Amino acid sequence: GENVEQHPSTLSVQEGDSAVIKCTYSDSASNYFPWYKQELGKGPQLIIDIRSNVGEKKDQRIAVTLNKTAKHFSLHITETQPEDSAVYFCAARANSGNTPLVFGKGTRLSVIA
Amino acid sequence: DTEVTQTPKHLVMGMTNKKSLKCEQHMGHRAMYWYKQKAKKPPELMFVYSYEKLSINESVPSRFSPECPNSSLLNLHLHALQPEDSALYLCASRPDANYGYTFGSGTRLTVV
């Protein structure tokens, strides 16, 4: 089955700097890769996703890149703000039937003002 | 309506109690999920419902009993839980295989 590794487990950056979180996956059949942000006391919120037919996707300060050959994908947050502080989870899934998402272990991002 | 609504937000129950968690969505999503999340851990899949039928049960103990009365509602019935079952219980839904999940805010369950 799919295995998703996520690094780092914690990340501290100064406000205004960039943050990068990296994930690797094991199943070459996986073709959908979402990123979730979870704030304290809340459920995970989808912030961006990418499918395997695309190498990069950007939404304002957030971007995701995918390297299918190396089986890794990354989240990039530019011009970080204190409200970006949260736990971020990557996930992967093969796009067939009810195959569920497999999550990475999460990265706790702290943006220091 | 673009939300998954979970009730109650908090629940404290004794080990002999019976309680239910409720999840509701009106987005027409046909796949619905129950996840369990312990502190500082990723969500852990419990059950998957597809078109109101249970399609995946991740070897969850029988003290957790899911139910999908209709396409908008998902319940999780709890009975004889243990303190280690204390966690955040998350419901999620998605329209079809081409999309990601929408999560609810969860029910924070404490078993005493």
Coordinates of C-alpha atoms in Angstrom, one line a residue:
Chain A
G1 CA 0.0 0.0 0.0
E2 CA 0.9 3.7 -0.2
N3 CA 3.4 5.2 2.3
V4 CA 3.8 8.9 2.6
E5 CA 6.9 10.4 4.4
Q6 CA 6.8 14.1 5.4
H7 CA 9.7 16.4 6.5
P8 CA 10.4 18.3 8.6
S9 CA 8.2 17.5 11.5
T10 CA 8.6 21.0 12.9
L11 CA 9.6 24.2 11.1
S12 CA 10.2 27.7 12.5
V13 CA 10.6 30.7 10.1
Q14 CA 10.7 34.5 10.5
E15 CA 7.7 36.4 9.3
G16 CA 8.2 37.3 5.6
D17 CA 10.5 34.3 4.9
S18 CA 9.6 31.3 2.8
A19 CA 8.7 27.8 4.2
V20 CA 9.1 24.6 2.3
I21 CA 7.6 21.2 3.4
K22 CA 8.5 18.0 1.5
C23 CA 6.8 14.7 1.0
T24 CA 7.7 11.5 -0.7
Y25 CA 5.3 8.7 -1.7
S26 CA 5.8 5.0 -2.5
D27 CA 3.0 4.0 -4.8
S28 CA 3.5 4.9 -8.5
A29 CA -0.2 4.6 -9.0
S30 CA -0.9 7.6 -6.8
N31 CA -2.0 10.5 -8.9
Y32 CA -3.7 13.0 -6.5
F33 CA -1.7 15.0 -3.9
P34 CA -3.6 17.4 -1.6
W35 CA -2.2 19.6 1.2
Y36 CA -4.2 20.3 4.3
K37 CA -3.7 23.0 7.0
Q38 CA -5.0 22.2 10.5
E39 CA -5.3 25.0 13.1
L40 CA -5.7 24.2 16.8
G41 CA -9.1 22.8 17.6
K42 CA -10.2 22.6 14.0
G43 CA -10.5 20.0 11.2
P44 CA -8.0 19.9 8.4
Q45 CA -8.7 22.4 5.6
L46 CA -7.7 21.7 2.0
I47 CA -5.4 24.5 0.9
I48 CA -4.1 23.3 -2.4
D49 CA -3.9 20.1 -4.4
I50 CA -2.1 18.8 -7.5
R51 CA -2.8 16.0 -9.9
S52 CA -0.1 13.9 -11.6
N53 CA -0.6 15.4 -15.0
V54 CA 0.7 18.8 -13.7
G55 CA 4.2 19.6 -12.4
E56 CA 3.4 22.8 -10.5
K57 CA 0.4 24.7 -9.2
K58 CA 0.2 28.1 -7.5
D59 CA -2.4 30.0 -5.6
Q60 CA -1.3 33.4 -4.3
R61 CA 1.4 32.7 -1.7
I62 CA 1.1 29.0 -1.8
A63 CA 2.6 26.7 -4.5
V64 CA 3.0 22.9 -4.8
T65 CA 5.4 21.1 -7.0
L66 CA 5.4 17.5 -8.1
N67 CA 8.2 15.3 -9.4
K68 CA 6.6 12.0 -10.5
T69 CA 9.9 10.4 -11.4
A70 CA 11.3 10.9 -8.0
K71 CA 7.9 10.4 -6.3
H72 CA 8.1 13.6 -4.3
F73 CA 6.0 16.7 -3.9
S74 CA 6.5 19.9 -1.9
L75 CA 4.6 22.8 -0.5
H76 CA 6.0 26.3 -0.8
I77 CA 4.7 29.2 1.2
T78 CA 6.2 32.6 0.4
E79 CA 6.0 35.8 2.5
T80 CA 4.9 33.9 5.6
Q81 CA 2.6 35.5 8.1
P82 CA 1.8 34.6 11.7
E83 CA -1.6 33.2 10.6
D84 CA 0.2 30.6 8.5
S85 CA 1.2 29.0 11.8
A86 CA -0.5 25.6 11.9
V87 CA 0.1 21.9 11.3
Y88 CA 0.3 21.0 7.6
F89 CA -0.4 17.5 6.2
C90 CA 0.5 16.2 2.8
A91 CA -1.5 13.2 1.4
A92 CA -1.5 10.9 -1.6
R93 CA -4.1 8.8 -3.3
A94 CA -4.5 6.6 -6.3
N95 CA -7.5 7.9 -8.2
S96 CA -9.6 4.8 -8.3
G97 CA -12.8 3.9 -6.6
N98 CA -12.9 4.6 -2.9
T99 CA -9.1 4.4 -2.3
P100 CA -8.7 6.7 0.7
L101 CA -6.1 9.3 1.2
V102 CA -2.9 8.3 3.0
F103 CA -1.5 11.2 5.1
G104 CA 2.0 12.2 6.0
K105 CA 2.8 12.6 9.7
G106 CA 2.4 16.4 9.6
T107 CA 4.7 19.5 9.9
R108 CA 4.1 22.0 12.7
L109 CA 4.9 25.4 11.2
S110 CA 5.6 28.4 13.4
V111 CA 5.9 31.8 11.9
I112 CA 7.7 34.2 14.3
A113 CA 6.7 37.8 14.1
Chain B
D1 CA -23.7 25.1 1.6
T2 CA -20.1 24.0 1.4
E3 CA -19.6 22.7 4.8
V4 CA -19.4 19.4 6.7
T5 CA -21.2 19.9 10.1
Q6 CA -20.4 17.8 13.0
T7 CA -22.2 17.6 16.3
P8 CA -21.6 17.7 19.2
K9 CA -18.3 19.7 19.2
H10 CA -17.3 18.3 22.6
L11 CA -18.4 15.1 24.3
V12 CA -17.5 13.6 27.7
M13 CA -18.8 10.1 28.3
G14 CA -18.3 7.3 30.8
M15 CA -17.1 3.8 29.8
T16 CA -20.6 2.4 30.2
N17 CA -22.4 5.1 28.2
K18 CA -23.9 5.0 24.7
K19 CA -23.6 8.1 22.6
S20 CA -23.7 9.0 19.0
L21 CA -21.7 11.5 16.8
K22 CA -23.4 13.1 13.9
C23 CA -22.1 14.4 10.6
E24 CA -24.1 16.2 8.0
Q25 CA -23.3 17.6 4.5
H26 CA -25.6 19.1 1.8
M27 CA -23.1 19.3 -1.0
G28 CA -24.4 16.1 -2.7
H29 CA -21.1 14.3 -1.9
R30 CA -21.6 10.5 -2.2
A31 CA -18.5 9.4 -0.3
M32 CA -18.3 10.0 3.4
Y33 CA -15.6 9.1 5.9
W34 CA -14.9 8.8 9.6
Y35 CA -11.4 9.5 10.9
K36 CA -9.9 9.4 14.3
Q37 CA -7.1 11.8 15.2
K38 CA -4.9 11.7 18.3
A39 CA -2.9 14.7 19.4
K40 CA 0.1 15.5 17.2
K41 CA -0.8 12.7 14.8
P42 CA -2.3 12.6 11.3
P43 CA -6.0 11.5 10.8
E44 CA -6.4 7.8 10.9
L45 CA -9.1 6.3 8.7
M46 CA -11.9 4.3 10.4
F47 CA -14.8 3.9 7.9
V48 CA -15.7 4.8 4.3
Y49 CA -19.2 5.0 3.0
S50 CA -19.9 5.2 -0.7
Y51 CA -23.4 5.8 -1.9
E52 CA -24.7 5.1 1.6
K53 CA -23.0 1.6 1.7
L54 CA -20.1 0.8 4.0
S55 CA -17.2 0.1 1.6
I56 CA -14.1 0.2 4.0
N57 CA -13.8 -0.7 7.6
E58 CA -10.3 -0.4 8.8
S59 CA -10.5 -3.1 11.4
V60 CA -12.2 -0.8 13.9
P61 CA -13.4 -2.4 17.2
S62 CA -17.1 -3.1 17.3
R63 CA -17.6 -0.6 20.1
F64 CA -17.6 1.9 17.2
S65 CA -20.7 1.4 14.9
P66 CA -21.2 3.6 11.8
E67 CA -24.5 4.3 10.2
C68 CA -25.4 6.2 7.0
P69 CA -29.2 6.8 7.1
N70 CA -29.2 8.8 3.9
S71 CA -26.8 10.6 1.5
S72 CA -26.5 13.6 3.7
L73 CA -26.1 12.0 7.1
L74 CA -23.4 9.9 8.8
N75 CA -23.5 8.7 12.4
L76 CA -21.0 7.1 14.6
H77 CA -22.5 5.1 17.5
L78 CA -20.3 4.7 20.5
H79 CA -20.7 2.0 23.2
A80 CA -18.5 0.8 26.0
L81 CA -15.5 2.9 25.0
Q82 CA -12.1 2.9 26.7
P83 CA -10.1 6.0 27.8
E84 CA -7.7 5.4 25.0
D85 CA -10.5 6.1 22.5
S86 CA -10.4 9.7 23.6
A87 CA -9.5 11.7 20.4
L88 CA -10.8 14.1 17.8
Y89 CA -13.3 12.3 15.6
L90 CA -13.4 13.8 12.1
C91 CA -16.0 13.4 9.4
A92 CA -15.1 14.1 5.8
S93 CA -16.9 13.9 2.4
R94 CA -16.0 14.2 -1.3
P95 CA -18.0 14.4 -4.5
D96 CA -16.1 11.7 -6.4
A97 CA -12.7 10.3 -7.0
N98 CA -11.4 13.4 -8.7
Y99 CA -11.6 15.7 -5.7
G100 CA -10.2 16.1 -2.2
Y101 CA -12.0 15.8 1.0
T102 CA -13.9 18.4 2.9
F103 CA -13.5 17.9 6.6
G104 CA -15.8 18.9 9.4
S105 CA -14.4 20.6 12.5
G106 CA -14.6 17.4 14.5
T107 CA -16.0 16.1 17.8
R108 CA -13.5 16.2 20.7
L109 CA -14.3 13.0 22.6
T110 CA -13.2 12.3 26.2
V111 CA -13.8 8.9 27.7
V112 CA -13.7 8.9 31.5

